[in-house]
PDB file of C-alpha atoms and ligand atoms in Angstrom:
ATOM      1  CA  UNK A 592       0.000   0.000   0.000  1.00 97.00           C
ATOM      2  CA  UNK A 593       1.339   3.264  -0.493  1.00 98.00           C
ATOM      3  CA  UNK A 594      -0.769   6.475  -0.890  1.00 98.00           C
ATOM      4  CA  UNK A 595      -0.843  10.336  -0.442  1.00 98.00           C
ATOM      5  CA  UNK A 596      -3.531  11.832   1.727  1.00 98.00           C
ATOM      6  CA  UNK A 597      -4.705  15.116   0.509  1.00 98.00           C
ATOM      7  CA  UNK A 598      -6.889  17.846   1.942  1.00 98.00           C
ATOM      8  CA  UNK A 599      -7.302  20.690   4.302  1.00 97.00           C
ATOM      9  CA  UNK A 600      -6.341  20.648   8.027  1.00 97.00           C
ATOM     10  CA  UNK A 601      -8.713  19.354   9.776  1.00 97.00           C
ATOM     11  CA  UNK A 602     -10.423  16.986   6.724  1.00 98.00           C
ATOM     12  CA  UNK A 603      -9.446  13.623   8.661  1.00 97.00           C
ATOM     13  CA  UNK A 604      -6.396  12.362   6.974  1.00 97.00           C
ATOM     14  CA  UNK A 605      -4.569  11.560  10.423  1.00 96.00           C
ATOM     15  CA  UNK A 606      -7.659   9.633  11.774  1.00 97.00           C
ATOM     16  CA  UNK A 607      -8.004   7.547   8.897  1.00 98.00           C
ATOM     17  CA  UNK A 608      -4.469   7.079   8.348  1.00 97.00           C
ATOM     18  CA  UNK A 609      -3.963   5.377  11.410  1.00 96.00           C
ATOM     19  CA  UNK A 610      -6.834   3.273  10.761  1.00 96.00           C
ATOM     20  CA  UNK A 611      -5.231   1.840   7.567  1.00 97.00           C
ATOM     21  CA  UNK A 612      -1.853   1.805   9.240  1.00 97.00           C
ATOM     22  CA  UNK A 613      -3.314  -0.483  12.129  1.00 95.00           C
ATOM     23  CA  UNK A 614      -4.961  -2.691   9.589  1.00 95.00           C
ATOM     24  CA  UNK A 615      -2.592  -3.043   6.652  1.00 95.00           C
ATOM     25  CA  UNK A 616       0.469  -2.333   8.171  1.00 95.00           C
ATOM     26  CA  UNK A 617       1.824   0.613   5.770  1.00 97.00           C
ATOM     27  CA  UNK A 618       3.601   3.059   7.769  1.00 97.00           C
ATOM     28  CA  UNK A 619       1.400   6.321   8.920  1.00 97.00           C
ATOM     29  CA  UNK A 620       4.078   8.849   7.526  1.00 98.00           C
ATOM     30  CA  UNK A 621       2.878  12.529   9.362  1.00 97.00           C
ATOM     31  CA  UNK A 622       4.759  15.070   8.093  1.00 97.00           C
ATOM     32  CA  UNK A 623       3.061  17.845  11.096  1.00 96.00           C
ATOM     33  CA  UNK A 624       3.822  14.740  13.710  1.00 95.00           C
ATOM     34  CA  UNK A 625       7.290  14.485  12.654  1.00 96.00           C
ATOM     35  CA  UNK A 626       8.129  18.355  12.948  1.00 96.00           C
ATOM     36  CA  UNK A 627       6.443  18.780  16.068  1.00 94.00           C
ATOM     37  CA  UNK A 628       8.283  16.054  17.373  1.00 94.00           C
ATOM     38  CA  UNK A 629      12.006  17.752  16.135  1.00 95.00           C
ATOM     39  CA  UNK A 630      10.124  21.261  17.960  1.00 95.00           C
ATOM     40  CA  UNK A 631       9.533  19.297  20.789  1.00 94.00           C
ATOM     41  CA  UNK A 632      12.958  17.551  20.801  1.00 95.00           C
ATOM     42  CA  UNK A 633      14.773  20.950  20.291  1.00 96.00           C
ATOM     43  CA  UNK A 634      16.035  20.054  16.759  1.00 96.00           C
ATOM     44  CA  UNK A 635      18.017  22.160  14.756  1.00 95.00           C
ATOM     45  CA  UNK A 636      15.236  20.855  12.294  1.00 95.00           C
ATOM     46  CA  UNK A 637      12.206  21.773  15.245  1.00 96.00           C
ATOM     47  CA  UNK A 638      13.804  25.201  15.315  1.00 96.00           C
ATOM     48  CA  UNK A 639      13.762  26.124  11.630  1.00 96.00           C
ATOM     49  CA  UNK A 640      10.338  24.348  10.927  1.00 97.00           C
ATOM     50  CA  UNK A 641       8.703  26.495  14.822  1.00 96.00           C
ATOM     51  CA  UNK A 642       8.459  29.846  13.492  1.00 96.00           C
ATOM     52  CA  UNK A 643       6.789  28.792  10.166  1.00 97.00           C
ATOM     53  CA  UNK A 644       4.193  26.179  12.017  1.00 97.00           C
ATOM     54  CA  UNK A 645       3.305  28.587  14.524  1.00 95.00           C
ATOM     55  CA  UNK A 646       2.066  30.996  11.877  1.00 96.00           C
ATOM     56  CA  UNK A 647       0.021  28.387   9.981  1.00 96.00           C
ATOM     57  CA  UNK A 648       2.455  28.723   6.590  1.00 97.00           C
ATOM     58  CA  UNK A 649       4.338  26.097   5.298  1.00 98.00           C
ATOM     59  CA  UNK A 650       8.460  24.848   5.929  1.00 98.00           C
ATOM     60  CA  UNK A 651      10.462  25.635   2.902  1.00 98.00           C
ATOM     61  CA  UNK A 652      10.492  22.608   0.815  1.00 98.00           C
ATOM     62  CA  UNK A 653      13.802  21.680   1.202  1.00 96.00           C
ATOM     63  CA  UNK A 654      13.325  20.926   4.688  1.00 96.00           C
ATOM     64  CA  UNK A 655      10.016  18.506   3.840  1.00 97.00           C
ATOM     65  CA  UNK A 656      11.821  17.146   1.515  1.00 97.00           C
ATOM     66  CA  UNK A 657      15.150  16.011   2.906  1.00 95.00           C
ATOM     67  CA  UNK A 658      12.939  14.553   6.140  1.00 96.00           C
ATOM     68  CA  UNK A 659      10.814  12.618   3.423  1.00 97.00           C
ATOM     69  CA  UNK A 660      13.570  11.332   2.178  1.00 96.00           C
ATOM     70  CA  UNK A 661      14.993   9.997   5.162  1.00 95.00           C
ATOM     71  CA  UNK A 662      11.402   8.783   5.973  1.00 96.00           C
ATOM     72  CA  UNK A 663      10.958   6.603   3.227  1.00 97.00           C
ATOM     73  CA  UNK A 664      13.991   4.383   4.171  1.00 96.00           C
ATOM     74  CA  UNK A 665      11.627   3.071   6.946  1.00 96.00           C
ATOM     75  CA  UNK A 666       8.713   2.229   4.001  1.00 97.00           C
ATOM     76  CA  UNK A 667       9.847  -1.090   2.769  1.00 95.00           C
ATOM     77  CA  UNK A 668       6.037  -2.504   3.877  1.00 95.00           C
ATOM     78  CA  UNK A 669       4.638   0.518   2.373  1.00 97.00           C
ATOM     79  CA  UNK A 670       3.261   3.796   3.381  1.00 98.00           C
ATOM     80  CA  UNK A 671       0.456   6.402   3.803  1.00 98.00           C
ATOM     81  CA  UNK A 672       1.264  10.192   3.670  1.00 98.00           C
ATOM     82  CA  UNK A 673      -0.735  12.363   5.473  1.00 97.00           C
ATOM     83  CA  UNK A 674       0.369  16.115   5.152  1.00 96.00           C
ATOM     84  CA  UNK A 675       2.591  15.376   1.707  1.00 98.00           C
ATOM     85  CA  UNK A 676       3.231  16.613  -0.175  1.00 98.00           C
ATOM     86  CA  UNK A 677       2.122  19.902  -0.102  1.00 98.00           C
ATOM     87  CA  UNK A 678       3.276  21.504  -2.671  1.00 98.00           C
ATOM     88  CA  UNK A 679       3.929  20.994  -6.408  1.00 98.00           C
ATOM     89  CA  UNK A 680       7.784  21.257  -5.557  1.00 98.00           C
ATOM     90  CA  UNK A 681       7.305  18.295  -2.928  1.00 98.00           C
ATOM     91  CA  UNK A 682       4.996  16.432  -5.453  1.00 98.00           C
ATOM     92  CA  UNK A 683       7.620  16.449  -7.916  1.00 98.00           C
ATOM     93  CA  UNK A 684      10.440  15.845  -5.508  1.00 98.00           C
ATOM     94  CA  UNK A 685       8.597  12.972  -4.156  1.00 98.00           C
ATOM     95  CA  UNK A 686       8.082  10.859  -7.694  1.00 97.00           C
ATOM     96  CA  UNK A 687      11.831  11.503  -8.187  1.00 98.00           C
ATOM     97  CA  UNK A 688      12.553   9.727  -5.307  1.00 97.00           C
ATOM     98  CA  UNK A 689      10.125   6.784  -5.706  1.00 97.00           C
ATOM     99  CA  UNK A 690      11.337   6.065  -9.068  1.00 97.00           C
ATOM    100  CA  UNK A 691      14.772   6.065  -7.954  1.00 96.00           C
ATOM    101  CA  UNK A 692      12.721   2.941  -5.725  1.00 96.00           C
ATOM    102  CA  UNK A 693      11.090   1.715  -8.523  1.00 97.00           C
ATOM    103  CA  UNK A 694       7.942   2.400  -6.117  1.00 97.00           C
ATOM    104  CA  UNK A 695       4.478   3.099  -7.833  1.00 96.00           C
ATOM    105  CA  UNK A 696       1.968   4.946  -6.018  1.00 97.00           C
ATOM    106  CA  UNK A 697      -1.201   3.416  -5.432  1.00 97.00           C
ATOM    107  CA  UNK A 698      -3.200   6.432  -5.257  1.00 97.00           C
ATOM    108  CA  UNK A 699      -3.769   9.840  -4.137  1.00 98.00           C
ATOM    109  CA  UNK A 700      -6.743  10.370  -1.760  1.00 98.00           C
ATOM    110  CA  UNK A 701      -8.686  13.336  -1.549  1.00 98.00           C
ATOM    111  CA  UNK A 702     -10.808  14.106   1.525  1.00 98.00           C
ATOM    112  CA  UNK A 703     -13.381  16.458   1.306  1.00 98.00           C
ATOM    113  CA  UNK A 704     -14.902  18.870   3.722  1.00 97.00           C
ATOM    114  CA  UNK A 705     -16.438  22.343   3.637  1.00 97.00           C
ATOM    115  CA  UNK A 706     -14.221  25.280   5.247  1.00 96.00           C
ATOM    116  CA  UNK A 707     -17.575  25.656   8.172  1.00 96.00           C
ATOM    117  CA  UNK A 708     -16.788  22.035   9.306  1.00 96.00           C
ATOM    118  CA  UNK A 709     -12.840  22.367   9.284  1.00 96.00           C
ATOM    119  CA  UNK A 710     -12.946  25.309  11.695  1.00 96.00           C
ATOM    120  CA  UNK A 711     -15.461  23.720  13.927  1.00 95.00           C
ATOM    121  CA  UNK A 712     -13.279  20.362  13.937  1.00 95.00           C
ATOM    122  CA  UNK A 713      -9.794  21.867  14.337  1.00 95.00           C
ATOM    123  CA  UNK A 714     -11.419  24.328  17.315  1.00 94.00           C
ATOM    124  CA  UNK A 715     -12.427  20.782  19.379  1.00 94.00           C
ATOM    125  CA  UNK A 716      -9.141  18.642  18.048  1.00 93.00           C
ATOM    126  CA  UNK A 717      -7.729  17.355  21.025  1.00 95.00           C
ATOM    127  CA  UNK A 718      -4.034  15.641  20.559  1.00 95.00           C
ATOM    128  CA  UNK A 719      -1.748  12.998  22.169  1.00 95.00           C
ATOM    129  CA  UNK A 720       1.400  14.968  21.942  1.00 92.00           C
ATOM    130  CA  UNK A 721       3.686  11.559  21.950  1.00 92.00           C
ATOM    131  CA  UNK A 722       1.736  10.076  19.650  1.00 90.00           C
ATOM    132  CA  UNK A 723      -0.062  12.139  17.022  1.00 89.00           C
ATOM    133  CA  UNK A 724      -3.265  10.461  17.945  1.00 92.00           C
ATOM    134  CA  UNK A 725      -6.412  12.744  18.000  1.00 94.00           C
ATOM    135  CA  UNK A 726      -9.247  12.947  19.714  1.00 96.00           C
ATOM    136  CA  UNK A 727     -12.429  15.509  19.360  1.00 95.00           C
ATOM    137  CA  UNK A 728     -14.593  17.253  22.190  1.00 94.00           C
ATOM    138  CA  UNK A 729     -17.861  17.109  19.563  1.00 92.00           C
ATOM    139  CA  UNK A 730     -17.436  13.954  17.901  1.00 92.00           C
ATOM    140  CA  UNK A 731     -14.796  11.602  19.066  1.00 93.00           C
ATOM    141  CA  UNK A 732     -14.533  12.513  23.070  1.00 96.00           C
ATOM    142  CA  UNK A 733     -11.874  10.659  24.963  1.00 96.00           C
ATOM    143  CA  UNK A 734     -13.623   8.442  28.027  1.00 97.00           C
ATOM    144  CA  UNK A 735     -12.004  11.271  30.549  1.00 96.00           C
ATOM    145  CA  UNK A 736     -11.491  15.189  29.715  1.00 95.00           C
ATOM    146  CA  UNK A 737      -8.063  15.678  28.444  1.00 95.00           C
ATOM    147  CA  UNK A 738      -6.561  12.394  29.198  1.00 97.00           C
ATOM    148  CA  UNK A 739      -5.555  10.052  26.274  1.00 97.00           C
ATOM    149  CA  UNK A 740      -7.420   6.443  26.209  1.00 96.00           C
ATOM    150  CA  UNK A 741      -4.480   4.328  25.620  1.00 93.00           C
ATOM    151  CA  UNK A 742      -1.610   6.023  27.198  1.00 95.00           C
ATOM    152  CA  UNK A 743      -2.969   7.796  30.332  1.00 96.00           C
ATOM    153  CA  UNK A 744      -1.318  11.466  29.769  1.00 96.00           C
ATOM    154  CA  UNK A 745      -2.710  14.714  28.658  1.00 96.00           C
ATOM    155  CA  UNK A 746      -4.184  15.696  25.561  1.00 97.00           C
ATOM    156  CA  UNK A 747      -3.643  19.509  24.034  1.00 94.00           C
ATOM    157  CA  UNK A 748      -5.033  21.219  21.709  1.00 94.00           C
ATOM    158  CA  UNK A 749      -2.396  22.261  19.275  1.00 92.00           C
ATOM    159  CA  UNK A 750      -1.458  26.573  19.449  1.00 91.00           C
ATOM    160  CA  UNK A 751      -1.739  26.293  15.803  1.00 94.00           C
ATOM    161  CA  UNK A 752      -5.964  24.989  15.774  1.00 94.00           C
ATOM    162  CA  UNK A 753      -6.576  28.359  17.098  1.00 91.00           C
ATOM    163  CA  UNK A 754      -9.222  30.449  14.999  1.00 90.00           C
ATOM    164  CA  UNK A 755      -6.255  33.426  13.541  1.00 91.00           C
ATOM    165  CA  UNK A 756      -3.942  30.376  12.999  1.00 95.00           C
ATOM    166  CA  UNK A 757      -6.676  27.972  10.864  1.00 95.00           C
ATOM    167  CA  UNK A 758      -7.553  31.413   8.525  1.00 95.00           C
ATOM    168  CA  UNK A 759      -3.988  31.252   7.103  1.00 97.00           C
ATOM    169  CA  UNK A 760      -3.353  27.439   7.326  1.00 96.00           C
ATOM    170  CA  UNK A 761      -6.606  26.818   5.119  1.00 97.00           C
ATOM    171  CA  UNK A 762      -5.321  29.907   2.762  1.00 97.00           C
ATOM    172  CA  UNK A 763      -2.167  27.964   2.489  1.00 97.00           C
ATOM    173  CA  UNK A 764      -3.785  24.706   1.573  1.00 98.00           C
ATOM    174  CA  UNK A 765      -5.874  26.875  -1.517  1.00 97.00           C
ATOM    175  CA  UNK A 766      -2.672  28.896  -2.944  1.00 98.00           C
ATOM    176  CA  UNK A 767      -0.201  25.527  -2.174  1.00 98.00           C
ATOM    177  CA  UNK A 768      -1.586  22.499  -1.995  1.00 98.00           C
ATOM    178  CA  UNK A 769      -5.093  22.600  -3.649  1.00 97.00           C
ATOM    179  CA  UNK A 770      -3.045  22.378  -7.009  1.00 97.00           C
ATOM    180  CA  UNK A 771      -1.799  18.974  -6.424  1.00 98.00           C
ATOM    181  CA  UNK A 772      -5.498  17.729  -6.697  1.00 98.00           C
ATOM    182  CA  UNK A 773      -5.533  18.272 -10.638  1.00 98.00           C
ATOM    183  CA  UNK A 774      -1.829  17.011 -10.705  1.00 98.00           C
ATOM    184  CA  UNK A 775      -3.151  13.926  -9.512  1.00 98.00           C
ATOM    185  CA  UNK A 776      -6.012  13.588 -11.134  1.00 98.00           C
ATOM    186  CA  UNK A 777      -4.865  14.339 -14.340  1.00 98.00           C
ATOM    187  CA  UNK A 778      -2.275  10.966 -13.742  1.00 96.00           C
ATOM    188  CA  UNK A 779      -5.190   8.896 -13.260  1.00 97.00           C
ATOM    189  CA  UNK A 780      -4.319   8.618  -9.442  1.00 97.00           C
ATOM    190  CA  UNK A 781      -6.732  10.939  -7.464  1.00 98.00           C
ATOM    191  CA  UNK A 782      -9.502   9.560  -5.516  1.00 97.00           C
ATOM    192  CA  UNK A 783     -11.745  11.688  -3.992  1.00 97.00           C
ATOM    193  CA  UNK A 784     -13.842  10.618  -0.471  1.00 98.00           C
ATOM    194  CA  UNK A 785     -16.529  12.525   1.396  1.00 98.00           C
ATOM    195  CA  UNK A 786     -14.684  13.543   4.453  1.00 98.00           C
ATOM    196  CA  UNK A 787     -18.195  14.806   5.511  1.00 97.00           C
ATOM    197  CA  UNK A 788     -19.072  11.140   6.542  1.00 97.00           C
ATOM    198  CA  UNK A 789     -18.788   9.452  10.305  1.00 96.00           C
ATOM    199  CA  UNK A 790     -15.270   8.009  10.755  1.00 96.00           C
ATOM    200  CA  UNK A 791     -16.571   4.766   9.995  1.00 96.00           C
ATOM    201  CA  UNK A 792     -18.287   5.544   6.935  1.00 97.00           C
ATOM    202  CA  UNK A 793     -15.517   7.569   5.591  1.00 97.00           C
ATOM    203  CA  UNK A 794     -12.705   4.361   6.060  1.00 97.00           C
ATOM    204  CA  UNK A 795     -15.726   2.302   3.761  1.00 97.00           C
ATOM    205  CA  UNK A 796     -15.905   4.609   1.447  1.00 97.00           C
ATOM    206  CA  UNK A 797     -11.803   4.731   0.981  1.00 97.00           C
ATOM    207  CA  UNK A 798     -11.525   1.165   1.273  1.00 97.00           C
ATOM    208  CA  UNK A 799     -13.857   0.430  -1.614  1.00 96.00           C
ATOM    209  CA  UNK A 800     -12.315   3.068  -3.597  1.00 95.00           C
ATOM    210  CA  UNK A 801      -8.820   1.906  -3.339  1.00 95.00           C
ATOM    211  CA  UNK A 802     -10.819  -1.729  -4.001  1.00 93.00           C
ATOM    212  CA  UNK A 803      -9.757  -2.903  -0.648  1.00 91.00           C
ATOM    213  CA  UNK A 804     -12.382  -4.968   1.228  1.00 74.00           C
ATOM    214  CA  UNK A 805     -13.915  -3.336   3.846  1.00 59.00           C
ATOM    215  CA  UNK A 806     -14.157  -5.489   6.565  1.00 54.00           C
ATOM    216  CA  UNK A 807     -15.094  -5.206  10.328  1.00 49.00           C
ATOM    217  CA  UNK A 808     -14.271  -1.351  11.439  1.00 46.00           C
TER     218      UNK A 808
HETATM  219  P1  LIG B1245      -2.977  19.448   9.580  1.00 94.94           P
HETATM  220  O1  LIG B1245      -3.589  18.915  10.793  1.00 94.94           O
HETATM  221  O2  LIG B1245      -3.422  20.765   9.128  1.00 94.94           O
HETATM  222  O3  LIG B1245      -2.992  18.503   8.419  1.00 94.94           O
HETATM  223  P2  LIG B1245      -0.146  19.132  10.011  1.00 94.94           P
HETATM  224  O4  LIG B1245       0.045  18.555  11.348  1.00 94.94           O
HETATM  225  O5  LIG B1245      -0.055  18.239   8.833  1.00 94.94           O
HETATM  226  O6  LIG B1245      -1.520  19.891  10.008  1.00 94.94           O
HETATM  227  O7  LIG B1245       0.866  20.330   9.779  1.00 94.94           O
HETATM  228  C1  LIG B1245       1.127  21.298  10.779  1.00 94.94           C
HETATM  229  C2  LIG B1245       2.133  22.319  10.242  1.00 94.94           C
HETATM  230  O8  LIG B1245       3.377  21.661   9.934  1.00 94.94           O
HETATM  231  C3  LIG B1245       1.725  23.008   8.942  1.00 94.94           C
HETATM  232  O9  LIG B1245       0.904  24.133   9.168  1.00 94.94           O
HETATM  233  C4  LIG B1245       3.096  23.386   8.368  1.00 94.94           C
HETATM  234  O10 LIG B1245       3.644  24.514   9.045  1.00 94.94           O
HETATM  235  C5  LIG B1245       3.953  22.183   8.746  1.00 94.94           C
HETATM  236  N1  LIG B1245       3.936  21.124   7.695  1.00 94.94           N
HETATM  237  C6  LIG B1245       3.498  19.844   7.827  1.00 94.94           C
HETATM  238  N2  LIG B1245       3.654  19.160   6.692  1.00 94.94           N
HETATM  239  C7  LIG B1245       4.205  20.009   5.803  1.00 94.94           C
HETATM  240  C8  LIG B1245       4.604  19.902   4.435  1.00 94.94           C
HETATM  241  N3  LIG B1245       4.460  18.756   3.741  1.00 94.94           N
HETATM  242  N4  LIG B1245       5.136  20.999   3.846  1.00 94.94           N
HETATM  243  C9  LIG B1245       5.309  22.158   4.511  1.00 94.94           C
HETATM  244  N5  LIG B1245       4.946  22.328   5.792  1.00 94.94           N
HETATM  245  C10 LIG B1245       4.406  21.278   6.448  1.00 94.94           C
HETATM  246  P1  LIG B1246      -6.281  16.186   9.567  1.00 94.94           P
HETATM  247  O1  LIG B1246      -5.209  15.163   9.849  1.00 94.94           O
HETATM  248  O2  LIG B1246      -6.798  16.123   8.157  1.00 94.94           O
HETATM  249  O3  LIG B1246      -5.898  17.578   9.966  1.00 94.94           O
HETATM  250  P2  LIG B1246      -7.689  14.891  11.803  1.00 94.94           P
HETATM  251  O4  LIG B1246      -7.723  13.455  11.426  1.00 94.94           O
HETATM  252  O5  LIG B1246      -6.735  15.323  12.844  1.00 94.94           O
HETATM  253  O6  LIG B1246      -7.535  15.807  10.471  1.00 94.94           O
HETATM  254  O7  LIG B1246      -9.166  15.312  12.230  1.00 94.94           O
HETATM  255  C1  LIG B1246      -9.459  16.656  12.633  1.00 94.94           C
HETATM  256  C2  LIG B1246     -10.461  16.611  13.799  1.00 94.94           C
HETATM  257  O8  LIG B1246     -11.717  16.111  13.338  1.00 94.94           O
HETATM  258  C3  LIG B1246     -10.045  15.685  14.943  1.00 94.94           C
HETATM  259  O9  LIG B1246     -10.526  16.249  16.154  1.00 94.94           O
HETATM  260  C4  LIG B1246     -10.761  14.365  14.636  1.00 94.94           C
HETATM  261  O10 LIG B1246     -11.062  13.639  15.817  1.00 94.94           O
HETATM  262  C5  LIG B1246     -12.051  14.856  13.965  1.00 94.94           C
HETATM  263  N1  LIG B1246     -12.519  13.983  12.876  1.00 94.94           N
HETATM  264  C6  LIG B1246     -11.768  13.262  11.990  1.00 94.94           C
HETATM  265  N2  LIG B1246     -12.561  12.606  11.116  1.00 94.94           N
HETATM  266  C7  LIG B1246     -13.843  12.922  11.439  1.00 94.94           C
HETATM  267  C8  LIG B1246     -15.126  12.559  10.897  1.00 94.94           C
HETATM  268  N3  LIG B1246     -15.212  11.752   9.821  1.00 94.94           N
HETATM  269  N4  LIG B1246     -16.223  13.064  11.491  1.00 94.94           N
HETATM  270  C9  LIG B1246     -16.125  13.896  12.549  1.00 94.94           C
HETATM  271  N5  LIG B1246     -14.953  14.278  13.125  1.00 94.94           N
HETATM  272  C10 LIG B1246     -13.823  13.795  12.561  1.00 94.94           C
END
């Protein structure tokens, strides 16, 4: 398996990444989780990629690019990308490198959401910080406020979900990223899913897509 998620912040490619990364054992590749991580960690990576996260606008592309490629030495039983490529400069980047693999892509997944339901989900995201995971106060509560299922510890909710932030993260996404949609469609790879749907009925939809069965959830 190896695929691209596309789409805005807050569309549901981490939550349904993880879902196909439990079940088919592709590796859930987040470029945000990586570089939060290095920011966390201290990094000189985390410190050139803070200043541009914290504003909502994208790291240069050399930066994605080099971690990506790093990244993909760890992909041998495939992978999901959630958060790349974001640009067409990564987009192009990354085929260069998988060809030097002799690695097709499967697809490129698009998921789908109105701008009114992005801001509403990213303003109740609530995330493990040591794992990525994410949780949401409307939809997807954790059993106890603010602590994580699984692990125990707090949940946050990231500086960069606030309101000012989102505006010029989702302006990014239109002037950077929304491009990549016709470059993959025009390959024959995009695959568009209603990210509208309950988590559920948005992995059924992408698994019969990508003609995977879609078993129990
Ligand atoms: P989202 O939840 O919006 O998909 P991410 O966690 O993927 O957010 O990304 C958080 C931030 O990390 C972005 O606003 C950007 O600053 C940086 N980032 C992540 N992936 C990339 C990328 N592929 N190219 C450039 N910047 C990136
Ligand atoms: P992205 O990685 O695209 O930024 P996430 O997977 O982090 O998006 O989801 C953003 C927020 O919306 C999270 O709080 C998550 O729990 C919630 N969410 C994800 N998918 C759905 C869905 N299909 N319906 C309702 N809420 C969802």
């Amino acid at each position: 398996m190896r695929l691209i998620f596309l789409g805005p912040p807050g569309a549901g490619k981490g939550t349904q990444a993880r879902v196909l990364e439990e079940r088919f054992g592709a590796k859930h590749v987040s470029t945000g989780d990586i570089l939060r991580a290095n920011r966390t960690a201290g990094t000189p990576l985390g410190r050139e990629a803070e200043g541009y996260m914290a504003r909502g606008e994208l790291v240069p592309d050399t930066v994605i690019i080099g971690m990506i490629e790093h990244e993909l030495e760890t992909c041998a039983a495939g992978f999901i990308m959630d958060g790349f490529p974001r640009t067409l400069a990564q987009a192009e980047a990354f085929d260069a490198l998988l060809a030097r693999r002799g690695w097709d892509l499967d697809a490129a997944v698009l998921f789908v959401a109105d701008r009114a339901t992005l801001i509403a989900r990213l303003s109740a995201r609530w995330t493990n910080p040591r794992n990525g995971r994410t949780y949401n106060a409307l939809s997807n509560p954790p059993r106890v406020a603010g602590i994580d299922d699984d692990d125990g510890g707090p949940l946050v909710q990231r500086d960069d979900d606030r309101a000012e932030t989102v505006a010029t993260r989702l302006a990014e996404y239109e002037a950077k990223t929304e491009p990549l949609v016709e470059y993959y469609r025009r390959r024959g790879q995009l695959i568009a899913v209603d990210g509208l749907l309950a988590v559920q009925d948005v992995t059924r939809a992408l698994l019969g897509a990508l003609g995977l069965e879609a078993t129990s959830s």
